[in-house]
GROMACS .gro file of C-alpha atoms in nm:
model
  318
    1MET     CA    1  10.454  -7.258   0.134
    2ASP     CA    2  10.340  -7.050   0.393
    3LEU     CA    3  10.351  -6.691   0.406
    4TYR     CA    4  10.678  -6.670   0.625
    5GLN     CA    5  10.848  -6.919   0.358
    6GLN     CA    6  10.764  -6.699   0.094
    7LEU     CA    7  10.957  -6.426   0.246
    8GLY     CA    8  11.259  -6.639   0.385
    9VAL     CA    9  11.204  -6.597   0.744
   10LYS     CA   10  11.117  -6.784   1.022
   11ARG     CA   11  10.749  -6.789   1.212
   12GLY     CA   12  10.816  -6.496   1.529
   13ALA     CA   13  11.051  -6.298   1.296
   14SER     CA   14  11.034  -5.935   1.404
   15ASP     CA   15  10.856  -5.659   1.187
   16ALA     CA   16  11.228  -5.538   1.086
   17GLU     CA   17  11.343  -5.873   0.991
   18ILE     CA   18  11.068  -5.921   0.762
   19LYS     CA   19  11.081  -5.618   0.628
   20LYS     CA   20  11.452  -5.627   0.544
   21ALA     CA   21  11.351  -5.987   0.380
   22TYR     CA   22  11.068  -5.763   0.139
   23ARG     CA   23  11.293  -5.518   0.028
   24SER     CA   24  11.556  -5.760  -0.068
   25LEU     CA   25  11.300  -6.030  -0.241
   26ALA     CA   26  11.144  -5.726  -0.414
   27LYS     CA   27  11.488  -5.521  -0.572
   28GLN     CA   28  11.503  -5.868  -0.678
   29LEU     CA   29  11.229  -5.967  -0.842
   30HIS     CA   30  11.062  -5.589  -0.935
   31PRO     CA   31  10.884  -5.619  -1.283
   32ASP     CA   32  11.131  -5.340  -1.374
   33ARG     CA   33  11.452  -5.600  -1.344
   34ASN     CA   34  11.252  -5.861  -1.489
   35LYS     CA   35  11.142  -5.749  -1.833
   36ASP     CA   36  11.140  -6.128  -1.994
   37ASN     CA   37  11.101  -6.292  -1.694
   38PRO     CA   38  10.725  -6.286  -1.646
   39GLN     CA   39  10.776  -6.566  -1.358
   40ALA     CA   40  10.972  -6.320  -1.139
   41ALA     CA   41  10.670  -6.095  -1.163
   42GLU     CA   42  10.423  -6.382  -1.073
   43ARG     CA   43  10.651  -6.434  -0.745
   44PHE     CA   44  10.716  -6.051  -0.733
   45ALA     CA   45  10.342  -6.040  -0.652
   46LYS     CA   46  10.273  -6.330  -0.444
   47VAL     CA   47  10.583  -6.192  -0.219
   48THR     CA   48  10.483  -5.859  -0.180
   49GLN     CA   49  10.101  -6.041  -0.048
   50ALA     CA   50  10.286  -6.230   0.187
   51TYR     CA   51  10.442  -5.898   0.352
   52ASP     CA   52  10.110  -5.676   0.303
   53LEU     CA   53   9.927  -5.992   0.542
   54LEU     CA   54  10.237  -6.006   0.788
   55SER     CA   55  10.312  -5.611   0.799
   56ASP     CA   56   9.908  -5.599   0.941
   57LYS     CA   57   9.974  -5.678   1.330
   58ASP     CA   58   9.599  -5.814   1.336
   59LYS     CA   59   9.614  -5.993   1.020
   60ARG     CA   60   9.937  -6.162   1.111
   61ALA     CA   61   9.780  -6.269   1.451
   62ARG     CA   62   9.500  -6.410   1.235
   63TYR     CA   63   9.725  -6.602   1.036
   64ASP     CA   64   9.959  -6.767   1.324
   65ARG     CA   65   9.627  -6.877   1.479
   66GLY     CA   66   9.510  -7.077   1.192
   67GLU     CA   67   9.243  -6.846   1.134
   68ILE     CA   68   9.317  -6.704   0.787
   69ASP     CA   69   9.511  -6.880   0.504
   70GLU     CA   70   9.758  -6.737   0.294
   71ASP     CA   71   9.506  -6.553   0.076
   72GLY     CA   72   9.403  -6.361   0.389
   73ASN     CA   73   9.025  -6.563   0.351
   74PRO     CA   74   8.862  -6.749   0.649
   75ARG     CA   75   8.993  -7.126   0.662
   76MET     CA   76   8.701  -7.351   0.516
   77PRO     CA   77   8.621  -7.633   0.785
   78PHE     CA   78   8.658  -7.880   0.549
   79GLY     CA   79   8.964  -7.764   0.386
   80GLY     CA   80   8.793  -7.809   0.028
   81GLY     CA   81   8.604  -8.164  -0.011
   82PHE     CA   82   8.683  -8.520   0.054
   83GLY     CA   83   8.961  -8.657  -0.130
   84GLY     CA   84   9.000  -9.011  -0.295
   85GLY     CA   85   8.750  -9.175  -0.052
   86SER     CA   86   8.903  -9.120   0.259
   87ALA     CA   87   8.734  -9.184   0.577
   88GLY     CA   88   8.683  -8.807   0.668
   89PRO     CA   89   8.714  -8.435   0.596
   90ARG     CA   90   9.109  -8.330   0.553
   91SER     CA   91   9.189  -8.057   0.873
   92GLY     CA   92   9.298  -7.693   0.761
   93GLY     CA   93   9.309  -7.533   0.396
   94GLY     CA   94   9.387  -7.862   0.172
   95GLY     CA   95   9.718  -7.873   0.004
   96GLY     CA   96   9.862  -7.533  -0.068
   97GLY     CA   97   9.574  -7.268  -0.165
   98PHE     CA   98   9.637  -7.008  -0.426
   99GLU     CA   99   9.264  -6.956  -0.523
  100GLY     CA  100   9.299  -6.571  -0.501
  101PHE     CA  101   9.440  -6.318  -0.213
  102GLY     CA  102   9.148  -6.214   0.000
  103ASN     CA  103   9.335  -5.847   0.014
  104GLY     CA  104   9.341  -5.811  -0.328
  105PHE     CA  105   9.609  -6.010  -0.492
  106GLN     CA  106   9.432  -6.302  -0.664
  107GLY     CA  107   9.584  -6.577  -0.934
  108ALA     CA  108   9.398  -6.754  -1.203
  109ASP     CA  109   9.222  -7.076  -1.164
  110ALA     CA  110   9.464  -7.281  -1.022
  111ALA     CA  111   9.369  -7.594  -1.230
  112ASP     CA  112   9.409  -7.406  -1.501
  113LEU     CA  113   9.781  -7.242  -1.387
  114SER     CA  114   9.890  -7.609  -1.260
  115ASP     CA  115  10.228  -7.606  -1.427
  116LEU     CA  116  10.274  -7.253  -1.350
  117PHE     CA  117  10.229  -7.276  -0.952
  118GLU     CA  118  10.395  -7.617  -0.924
  119GLY     CA  119  10.759  -7.454  -1.118
  120LEU     CA  120  10.662  -7.145  -0.840
  121PHE     CA  121  10.544  -7.304  -0.526
  122GLY     CA  122  10.569  -7.703  -0.515
  123ALA     CA  123  10.337  -7.949  -0.634
  124SER     CA  124  10.120  -7.885  -0.364
  125GLY     CA  125   9.970  -7.549  -0.518
  126ALA     CA  126   9.917  -7.702  -0.795
  127ARG     CA  127   9.691  -7.936  -0.634
  128ARG     CA  128   9.482  -7.714  -0.500
  129GLY     CA  129   9.225  -7.720  -0.817
  130SER     CA  130   9.196  -8.123  -0.795
  131THR     CA  131   8.812  -8.203  -0.734
  132GLY     CA  132   8.838  -8.558  -0.586
  133ASN     CA  133   8.774  -8.885  -0.685
  134GLY     CA  134   8.578  -9.021  -0.364
  135PRO     CA  135   8.176  -9.001  -0.392
  136PHE     CA  136   8.191  -8.638  -0.269
  137GLY     CA  137   8.425  -8.553  -0.522
  138GLY     CA  138   8.410  -8.178  -0.584
  139PHE     CA  139   8.232  -8.088  -0.292
  140GLY     CA  140   8.271  -7.697  -0.256
  141ARG     CA  141   8.465  -7.657  -0.575
  142ASN     CA  142   8.193  -7.451  -0.815
  143ARG     CA  143   8.359  -7.145  -0.822
  144PRO     CA  144   8.300  -6.858  -1.051
  145PRO     CA  145   8.599  -6.766  -1.247
  146GLN     CA  146   8.885  -6.653  -1.120
  147LYS     CA  147   9.059  -6.267  -1.178
  148GLY     CA  148   9.380  -6.227  -1.299
  149ALA     CA  149   9.630  -6.165  -1.071
  150ASP     CA  150   9.721  -5.819  -0.934
  151VAL     CA  151  10.006  -5.628  -0.979
  152ALA     CA  152  10.227  -5.454  -0.750
  153TYR     CA  153  10.419  -5.127  -0.786
  154ARG     CA  154  10.636  -4.900  -0.597
  155LEU     CA  155  10.628  -4.552  -0.665
  156LYS     CA  156  10.882  -4.264  -0.577
  157VAL     CA  157  10.701  -3.936  -0.546
  158PRO     CA  158  10.921  -3.597  -0.505
  159PHE     CA  159  10.854  -3.437  -0.179
  160VAL     CA  160  10.708  -3.132  -0.334
  161ASP     CA  161  10.480  -3.360  -0.569
  162ALA     CA  162  10.303  -3.547  -0.258
  163ALA     CA  163  10.326  -3.157  -0.051
  164THR     CA  164  10.099  -3.031  -0.337
  165MET     CA  165   9.921  -3.313  -0.445
  166LYS     CA  166  10.031  -3.289  -0.824
  167ASP     CA  167   9.891  -3.596  -1.026
  168GLN     CA  168  10.209  -3.874  -1.110
  169ARG     CA  169  10.251  -4.009  -1.402
  170VAL     CA  170  10.276  -4.445  -1.374
  171LYS     CA  171  10.425  -4.648  -1.654
  172LEU     CA  172  10.241  -4.977  -1.623
  173THR     CA  173  10.326  -5.331  -1.750
  174GLY     CA  174  10.342  -5.317  -2.104
  175GLY     CA  175  10.399  -4.983  -2.180
  176LYS     CA  176  10.061  -4.847  -2.078
  177THR     CA  177  10.102  -4.462  -1.884
  178ILE     CA  178   9.857  -4.333  -1.646
  179ASP     CA  179   9.839  -3.999  -1.429
  180LEU     CA  180   9.737  -4.125  -1.061
  181LYS     CA  181   9.578  -3.887  -0.829
  182LEU     CA  182   9.710  -3.875  -0.482
  183PRO     CA  183   9.539  -3.912  -0.224
  184LYS     CA  184   9.468  -3.697   0.048
  185GLY     CA  185   9.652  -3.729   0.380
  186VAL     CA  186   9.908  -3.937   0.164
  187GLU     CA  187  10.165  -4.113   0.342
  188ASP     CA  188  10.498  -4.312   0.290
  189GLY     CA  189  10.376  -4.651   0.228
  190ALA     CA  190  10.046  -4.576   0.161
  191LYS     CA  191   9.881  -4.839  -0.118
  192ILE     CA  192   9.626  -4.730  -0.407
  193ARG     CA  193   9.461  -4.952  -0.639
  194LEU     CA  194   9.385  -4.890  -1.013
  195ALA     CA  195   9.109  -5.140  -1.073
  196GLY     CA  196   9.111  -5.360  -1.357
  197GLN     CA  197   9.486  -5.287  -1.462
  198GLY     CA  198   9.659  -5.601  -1.296
  199GLN     CA  199   9.672  -5.969  -1.517
  200GLU     CA  200   9.447  -6.095  -1.712
  201GLY     CA  201   9.252  -6.423  -1.595
  202PRO     CA  202   8.920  -6.600  -1.702
  203GLY     CA  203   8.738  -6.353  -1.486
  204GLY     CA  204   8.890  -6.053  -1.555
  205ARG     CA  205   9.151  -5.841  -1.483
  206GLY     CA  206   9.310  -5.792  -1.189
  207ASP     CA  207   9.439  -5.456  -1.038
  208ALA     CA  208   9.722  -5.320  -1.007
  209ILE     CA  209   9.850  -5.161  -0.609
  210VAL     CA  210  10.093  -4.864  -0.623
  211SER     CA  211  10.309  -4.863  -0.310
  212ILE     CA  212  10.459  -4.487  -0.225
  213GLU     CA  213  10.743  -4.388  -0.155
  214ILE     CA  214  10.769  -4.036  -0.054
  215ALA     CA  215  11.133  -3.902  -0.142
  216GLY     CA  216  11.337  -3.685   0.115
  217HIS     CA  217  11.366  -3.284   0.021
  218PRO     CA  218  11.754  -3.139   0.058
  219PHE     CA  219  11.592  -2.861   0.291
  220TYR     CA  220  11.258  -2.949   0.363
  221VAL     CA  221  11.161  -3.196   0.686
  222ARG     CA  222  10.789  -3.320   0.730
  223GLU     CA  223  10.649  -3.304   1.058
  224GLY     CA  224  10.302  -3.471   1.067
  225LYS     CA  225  10.090  -3.204   0.795
  226ASN     CA  226  10.371  -2.906   0.840
  227ILE     CA  227  10.753  -2.893   0.733
  228ARG     CA  228  11.007  -2.763   0.846
  229LEU     CA  229  11.262  -2.502   0.680
  230THR     CA  230  11.564  -2.385   0.801
  231LEU     CA  231  11.615  -1.989   0.696
  232PRO     CA  232  11.950  -1.853   0.694
  233ILE     CA  233  11.939  -1.437   0.768
  234THR     CA  234  12.174  -1.208   0.785
  235LEU     CA  235  12.283  -1.003   1.110
  236LYS     CA  236  12.177  -0.684   0.963
  237GLU     CA  237  11.840  -0.911   0.868
  238ALA     CA  238  11.793  -1.015   1.219
  239VAL     CA  239  11.858  -0.679   1.391
  240LEU     CA  240  11.710  -0.450   1.198
  241GLY     CA  241  11.436  -0.691   1.050
  242SER     CA  242  11.393  -0.711   0.718
  243LYS     CA  243  11.140  -0.903   0.417
  244VAL     CA  244  11.316  -1.205   0.285
  245LYS     CA  245  11.237  -1.447   0.008
  246VAL     CA  246  11.134  -1.797   0.134
  247PRO     CA  247  11.094  -2.086  -0.072
  248THR     CA  248  10.796  -2.301  -0.016
  249PRO     CA  249  10.616  -2.600  -0.189
  250GLU     CA  250  10.413  -2.355  -0.443
  251GLY     CA  251  10.687  -2.143  -0.479
  252ALA     CA  252  10.872  -1.802  -0.365
  253VAL     CA  253  10.719  -1.586  -0.131
  254MET     CA  254  10.784  -1.300   0.121
  255LEU     CA  255  10.830  -1.329   0.475
  256THR     CA  256  10.942  -1.081   0.742
  257ILE     CA  257  11.165  -1.124   0.999
  258PRO     CA  258  11.074  -0.953   1.311
  259LYS     CA  259  11.349  -0.705   1.462
  260GLY     CA  260  11.606  -0.866   1.725
  261SER     CA  261  11.538  -1.233   1.602
  262SER     CA  262  11.775  -1.465   1.737
  263SER     CA  263  11.846  -1.794   1.545
  264GLY     CA  264  11.620  -2.059   1.695
  265LYS     CA  265  11.250  -1.826   1.659
  266VAL     CA  266  11.048  -1.984   1.441
  267LEU     CA  267  10.786  -1.830   1.213
  268ARG     CA  268  10.454  -1.957   1.046
  269LEU     CA  269  10.365  -1.995   0.683
  270LYS     CA  270   9.960  -2.075   0.692
  271GLY     CA  271   9.863  -2.350   0.430
  272ARG     CA  272  10.214  -2.451   0.290
  273GLY     CA  273  10.218  -2.821   0.423
  274PHE     CA  274  10.054  -3.135   0.337
  275THR     CA  275   9.684  -3.192   0.348
  276GLY     CA  276   9.567  -3.411   0.534
  277LYS     CA  277   9.289  -3.658   0.503
  278ASP     CA  278   9.015  -3.389   0.660
  279GLY     CA  279   9.107  -3.196   0.371
  280SER     CA  280   9.347  -2.931   0.567
  281ARG     CA  281   9.629  -2.808   0.476
  282GLY     CA  282   9.911  -2.764   0.740
  283ASP     CA  283  10.156  -2.485   0.765
  284GLN     CA  284  10.530  -2.448   0.677
  285LEU     CA  285  10.755  -2.363   0.997
  286VAL     CA  286  11.030  -2.144   0.915
  287GLU     CA  287  11.327  -2.183   1.171
  288LEU     CA  288  11.573  -1.883   1.125
  289ALA     CA  289  11.933  -1.906   1.136
  290VAL     CA  290  12.188  -1.662   1.200
  291ASP     CA  291  12.493  -1.674   0.971
  292LEU     CA  292  12.793  -1.470   1.053
  293PRO     CA  293  13.018  -1.416   0.801
  294ALA     CA  294  13.392  -1.543   0.879
  295GLY     CA  295  13.682  -1.276   0.865
  296ASP     CA  296  13.480  -0.959   0.855
  297GLU     CA  297  13.706  -0.713   1.026
  298ALA     CA  298  13.387  -0.436   0.995
  299LEU     CA  299  13.195  -0.677   1.214
  300GLN     CA  300  13.459  -0.798   1.452
  301GLN     CA  301  13.545  -0.421   1.520
  302PHE     CA  302  13.186  -0.329   1.591
  303ALA     CA  303  13.217  -0.682   1.817
  304GLU     CA  304  13.500  -0.529   2.053
  305ARG     CA  305  13.356  -0.196   2.111
  306TRP     CA  306  13.053  -0.340   2.200
  307SER     CA  307  12.968  -0.374   2.561
  308GLY     CA  308  12.538  -0.516   2.541
  309GLY     CA  309  12.436  -0.815   2.486
  310GLY     CA  310  12.430  -0.894   2.885
  311ASN     CA  311  12.425  -1.291   2.959
  312PRO     CA  312  12.233  -1.534   2.771
  313ARG     CA  313  12.290  -1.740   2.993
  314ALA     CA  314  12.161  -1.699   3.280
  315SER     CA  315  11.854  -1.903   3.237
  316LEU     CA  316  12.097  -2.164   3.301
  317GLY     CA  317  12.231  -2.052   3.551
  318VAL     CA  318  12.589  -1.992   3.474
   0.00000   0.00000   0.00000
């Protein structure tokens, strides 16, 4: 089964179609929803590996050209040896291919798990472990023991936690919990590898691959390393100037509103944004929005008597 079949899409599918198919399958097969179904966990890992390769434009192009196999490994010129005394070598990658995933999703030796592979992916995957019966049977088959399968996880990180790089507690399959340190420059979709936290195999444990999803926020918006906040202020605060409390990811701080501030004016709080890959911290941009109360008679009477203000639309030619 090739990578496109794993996701149930046709070759030539768009990036959006591939992403949509993966999200649908991942939702169905996620280990949290299939705690009593180990086959679903295996399938989830395969589907995630297929998406990881096909979502990488360079790897997808190499795969489509036949330069790498479903595992992300370079295709062997002889496809794994001569079988049954055939007249010549078999082309391509042989009959399937589940020797291990080049980008980290490694399975146990196919010869040991042939029944499982056949049940999940068809008999062709199980045959990959065969050594052949011809005069050269077993050519190129002396491989070291394979590590266990990698296990994929999705972790939704609160917006403020991502901005402040707060450690996240992750519960792994089997009930083990660990504290995960977020990397500098963490982005939505980033992947973190936890060595030795995957499934057991003849060559040791595989890894856990944690995909990060940064949650949205009620009033913060991310702009690269910066975050933006729209801050309501009163007319009096805008006209006369004031010091007001402003929320930040680390807690509220005092901000000085200059006299005569208008809606749309942007003030900057240094070092209150996200941390970049270089370790520098972005800023928090505070956009002012003058809030006028409805039905305030004193304000209405003042506006009726006030003749100032000029024409704020003159720059628009009207």
